[in-house]
Coordinates of C-alpha atoms in Angstrom, one line a residue:
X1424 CA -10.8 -57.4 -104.7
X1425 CA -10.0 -53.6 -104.0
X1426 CA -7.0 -53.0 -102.5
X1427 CA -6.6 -52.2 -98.4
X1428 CA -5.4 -48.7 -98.1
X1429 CA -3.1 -48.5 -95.5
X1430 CA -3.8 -46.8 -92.3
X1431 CA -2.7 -43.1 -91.8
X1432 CA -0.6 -43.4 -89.5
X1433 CA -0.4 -39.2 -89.1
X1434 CA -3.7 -39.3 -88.2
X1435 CA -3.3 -41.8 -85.7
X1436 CA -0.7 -39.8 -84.4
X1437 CA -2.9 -36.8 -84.1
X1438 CA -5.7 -38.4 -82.6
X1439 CA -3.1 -40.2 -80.1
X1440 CA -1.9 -37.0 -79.4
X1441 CA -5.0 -35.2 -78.7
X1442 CA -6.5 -37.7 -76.3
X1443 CA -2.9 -37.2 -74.2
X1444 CA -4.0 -33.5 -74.2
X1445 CA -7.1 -34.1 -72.8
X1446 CA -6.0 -36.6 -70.3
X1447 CA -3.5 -34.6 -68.9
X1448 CA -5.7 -31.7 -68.8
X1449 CA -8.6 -33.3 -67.3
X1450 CA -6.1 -35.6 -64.8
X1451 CA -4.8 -32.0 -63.9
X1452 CA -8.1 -30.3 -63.2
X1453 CA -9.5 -33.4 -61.1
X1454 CA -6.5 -34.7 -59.0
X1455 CA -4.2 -32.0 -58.9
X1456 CA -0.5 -31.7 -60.9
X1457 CA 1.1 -33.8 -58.3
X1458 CA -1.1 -36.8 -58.3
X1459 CA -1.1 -36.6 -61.9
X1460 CA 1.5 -39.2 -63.5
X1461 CA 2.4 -40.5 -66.8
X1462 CA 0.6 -43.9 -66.8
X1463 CA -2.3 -42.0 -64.9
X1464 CA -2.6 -39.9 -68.2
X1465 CA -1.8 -42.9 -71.0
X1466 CA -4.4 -45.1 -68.9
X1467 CA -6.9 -42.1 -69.6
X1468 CA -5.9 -41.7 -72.9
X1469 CA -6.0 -45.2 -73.9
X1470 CA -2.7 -45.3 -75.2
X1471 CA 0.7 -46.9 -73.8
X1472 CA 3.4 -45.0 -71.3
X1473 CA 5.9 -45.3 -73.7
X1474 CA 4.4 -43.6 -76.0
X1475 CA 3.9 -40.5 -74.1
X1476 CA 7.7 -41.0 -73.5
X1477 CA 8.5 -41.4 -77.3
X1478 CA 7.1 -37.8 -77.9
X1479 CA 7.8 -36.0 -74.4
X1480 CA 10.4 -35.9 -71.6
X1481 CA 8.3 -35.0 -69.0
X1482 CA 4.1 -34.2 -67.5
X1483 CA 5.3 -30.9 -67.4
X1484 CA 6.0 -31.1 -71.3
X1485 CA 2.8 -33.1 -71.7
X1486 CA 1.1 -30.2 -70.0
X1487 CA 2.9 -27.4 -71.5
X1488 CA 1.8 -28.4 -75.2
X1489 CA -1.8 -29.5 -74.1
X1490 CA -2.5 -26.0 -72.3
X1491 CA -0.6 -24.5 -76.1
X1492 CA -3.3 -26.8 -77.6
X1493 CA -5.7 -25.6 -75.3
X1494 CA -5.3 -21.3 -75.9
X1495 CA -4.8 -22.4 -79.5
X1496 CA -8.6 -24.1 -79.8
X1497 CA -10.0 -21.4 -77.5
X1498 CA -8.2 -18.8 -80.2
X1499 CA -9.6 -20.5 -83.1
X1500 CA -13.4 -20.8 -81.7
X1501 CA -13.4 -16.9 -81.6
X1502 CA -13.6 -17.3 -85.1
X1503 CA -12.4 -14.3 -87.7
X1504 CA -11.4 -10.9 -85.4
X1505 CA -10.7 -7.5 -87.0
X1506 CA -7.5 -6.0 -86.7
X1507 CA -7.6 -4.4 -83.7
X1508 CA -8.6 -7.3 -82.0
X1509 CA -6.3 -9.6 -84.0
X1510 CA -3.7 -7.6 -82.4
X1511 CA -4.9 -8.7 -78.7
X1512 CA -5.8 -5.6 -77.2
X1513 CA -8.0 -3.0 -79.1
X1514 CA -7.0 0.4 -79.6
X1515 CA -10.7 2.5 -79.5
X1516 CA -8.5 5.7 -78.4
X1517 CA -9.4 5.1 -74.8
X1518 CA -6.9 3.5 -73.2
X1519 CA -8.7 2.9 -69.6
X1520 CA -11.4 1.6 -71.3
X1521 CA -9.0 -1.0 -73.5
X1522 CA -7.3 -1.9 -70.4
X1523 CA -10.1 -2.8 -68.4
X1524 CA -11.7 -4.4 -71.5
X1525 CA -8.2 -7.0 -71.9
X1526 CA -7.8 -7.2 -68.1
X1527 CA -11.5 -8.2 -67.4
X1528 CA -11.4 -11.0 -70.1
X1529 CA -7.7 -12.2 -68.0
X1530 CA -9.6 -12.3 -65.0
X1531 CA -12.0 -14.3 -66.6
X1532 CA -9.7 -16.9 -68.4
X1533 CA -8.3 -16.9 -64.5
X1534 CA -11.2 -18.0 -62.8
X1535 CA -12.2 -20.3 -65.5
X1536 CA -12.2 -24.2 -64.2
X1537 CA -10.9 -25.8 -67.5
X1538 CA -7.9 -23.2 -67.5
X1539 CA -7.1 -22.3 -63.9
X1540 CA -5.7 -26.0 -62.7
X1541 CA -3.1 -26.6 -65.6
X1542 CA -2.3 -22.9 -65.5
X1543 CA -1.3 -22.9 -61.6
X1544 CA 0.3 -27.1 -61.9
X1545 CA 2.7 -24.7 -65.0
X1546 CA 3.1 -21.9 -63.0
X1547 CA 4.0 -23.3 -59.7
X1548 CA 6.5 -26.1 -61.6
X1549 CA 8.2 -23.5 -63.6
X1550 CA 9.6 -21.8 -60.4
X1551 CA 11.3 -25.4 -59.3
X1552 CA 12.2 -25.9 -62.8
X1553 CA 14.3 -23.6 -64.8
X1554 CA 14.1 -24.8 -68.1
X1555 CA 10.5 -25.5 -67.8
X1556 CA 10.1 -21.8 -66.2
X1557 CA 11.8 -20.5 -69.4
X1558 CA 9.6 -22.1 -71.8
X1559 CA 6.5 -20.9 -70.1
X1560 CA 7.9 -17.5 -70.2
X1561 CA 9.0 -17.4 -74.0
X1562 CA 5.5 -19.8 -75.3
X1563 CA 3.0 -18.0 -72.7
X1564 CA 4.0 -15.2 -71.4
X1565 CA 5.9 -13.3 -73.4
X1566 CA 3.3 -13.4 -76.6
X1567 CA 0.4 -11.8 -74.4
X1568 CA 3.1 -9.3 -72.7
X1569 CA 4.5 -8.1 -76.3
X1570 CA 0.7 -7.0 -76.9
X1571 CA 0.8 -4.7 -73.9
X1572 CA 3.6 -3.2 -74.7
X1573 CA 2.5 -2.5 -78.3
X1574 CA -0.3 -1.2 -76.6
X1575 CA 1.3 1.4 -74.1
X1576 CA 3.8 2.6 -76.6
X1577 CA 0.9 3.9 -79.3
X1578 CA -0.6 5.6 -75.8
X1579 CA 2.6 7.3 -75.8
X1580 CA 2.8 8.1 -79.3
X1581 CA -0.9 9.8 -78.5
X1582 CA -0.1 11.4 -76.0
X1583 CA -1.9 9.2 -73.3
X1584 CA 0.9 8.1 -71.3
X1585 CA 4.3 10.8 -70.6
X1586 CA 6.8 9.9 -73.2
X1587 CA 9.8 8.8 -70.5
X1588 CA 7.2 5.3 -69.4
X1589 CA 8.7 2.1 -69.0
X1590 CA 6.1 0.4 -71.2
X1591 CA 7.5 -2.9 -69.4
X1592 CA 7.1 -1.4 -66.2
X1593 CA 4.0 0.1 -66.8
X1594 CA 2.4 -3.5 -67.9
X1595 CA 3.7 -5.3 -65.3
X1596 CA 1.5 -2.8 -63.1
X1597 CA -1.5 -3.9 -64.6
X1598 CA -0.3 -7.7 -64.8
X1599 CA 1.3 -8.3 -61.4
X1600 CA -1.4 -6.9 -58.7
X1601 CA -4.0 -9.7 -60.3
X1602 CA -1.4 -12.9 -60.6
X1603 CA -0.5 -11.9 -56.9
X1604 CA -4.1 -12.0 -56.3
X1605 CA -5.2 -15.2 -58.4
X1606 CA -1.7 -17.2 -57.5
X1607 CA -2.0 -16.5 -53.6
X1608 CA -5.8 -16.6 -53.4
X1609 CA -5.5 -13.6 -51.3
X1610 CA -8.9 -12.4 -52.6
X1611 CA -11.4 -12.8 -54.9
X1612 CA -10.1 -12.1 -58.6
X1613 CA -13.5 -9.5 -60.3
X1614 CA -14.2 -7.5 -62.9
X1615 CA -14.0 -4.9 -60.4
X1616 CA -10.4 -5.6 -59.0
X1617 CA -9.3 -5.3 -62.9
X1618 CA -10.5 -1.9 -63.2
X1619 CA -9.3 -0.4 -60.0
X1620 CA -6.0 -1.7 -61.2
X1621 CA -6.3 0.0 -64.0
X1622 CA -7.5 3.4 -62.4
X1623 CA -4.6 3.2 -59.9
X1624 CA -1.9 2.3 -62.9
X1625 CA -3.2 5.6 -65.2
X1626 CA -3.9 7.9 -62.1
X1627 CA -1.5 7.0 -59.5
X1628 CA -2.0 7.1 -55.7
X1629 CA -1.0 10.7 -54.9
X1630 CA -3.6 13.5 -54.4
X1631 CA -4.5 15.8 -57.4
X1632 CA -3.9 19.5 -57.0

């Protein structure tokens, strides 16, 4: 009689694990963050409460590493990018046109359902909580920001942007007019918005001579 291999209990875990995710997300996306609750999402998942409590402290940390999960798939189904692109924002020599080119593809990982309802339910519970704030600043945020800044400082080294710019300053002129727009809903979020942000950030508002 051949002997019964053991089950893989890592696996398990992994599968476990990835039907949380996918709970949370999709509880998220249908009901809303506050409706969503732990034994909403084990129920979905198939899996017991206290197991979601074994591995996380919170939905919000449930939520935090299923929307990681989440950019992490999305990253991986690109499939194999060249260096420039590797790098997050490509550097063709134009800058306008890189700009428009990374703040068009924001505006449509914005208005996209699967990512725009765990996004805001992160967003909005990061102001309340601190500590949950700060993690979605150093695990989100600050990642995609660093790639700006990269970005603006070889513009300065070409001669594209005058040498004294705040690269910080100068991406949050690009990134703030369209989270102000997407967070308050003040306006439709377009391809169109993106650019004029950009034309405004490079030219300013102040007449030409």
């Amino acid at each position: 009689m051949a002997p019964t291999k053991a089950p893989d209990s890592s696996r398990r875990s992994d599968r476990s694990r990835r039907a949380i995710h996918e709970a949370a997300l999709a509880l998220v996306g249908e009901v809303g963050y506050q409706r969503t609750t732990i034994e909403g999402i084990a129920a979905r998942a198939g899996v017991g409460k206290q197991t979601i409590y074994r591995w996380w402290p919170s939905k919000a940390a449930v939520l935090m590493e299923a929307f990681l999960g989440l950019a992490g798939r999305a990253d991986e189904e690109t499939g194999p990018r060249s260096d420039d692109a590797a790098q997050g924002i490509p550097d063709t020599g134009d800058l306008a046109a890189d700009l428009k080119l990374v703040l068009r593809a924001t505006v449509d990982e914005l208005n996209d359902p699967a990512l725009e309802a765990p996004t805001r339910a992160l967003t909005a519970e990061g102001i309340v909580d601190a500590k949950l704030g700060a993690e979605f600043v150093a695990k989100l945020l600050d990642p995609q920001l660093a790639l700006y800044v990269t970005r603006l400082r070889a513009a300065q080294e070409a001669g594209e942007l005058r040498a004294d710019a705040d690269p910080r300053i100068a991406l949050e002129l690009l990134i703030g007019p369209l989270m102000h727009r997407w967070l308050l809903r003040t306006l439709p979020l377009t391809h169109a918005y993106a650019d004029a942000i950009v034309d405004y950030t490079l030219r300013g508002l102040t007449p030409r001579p």
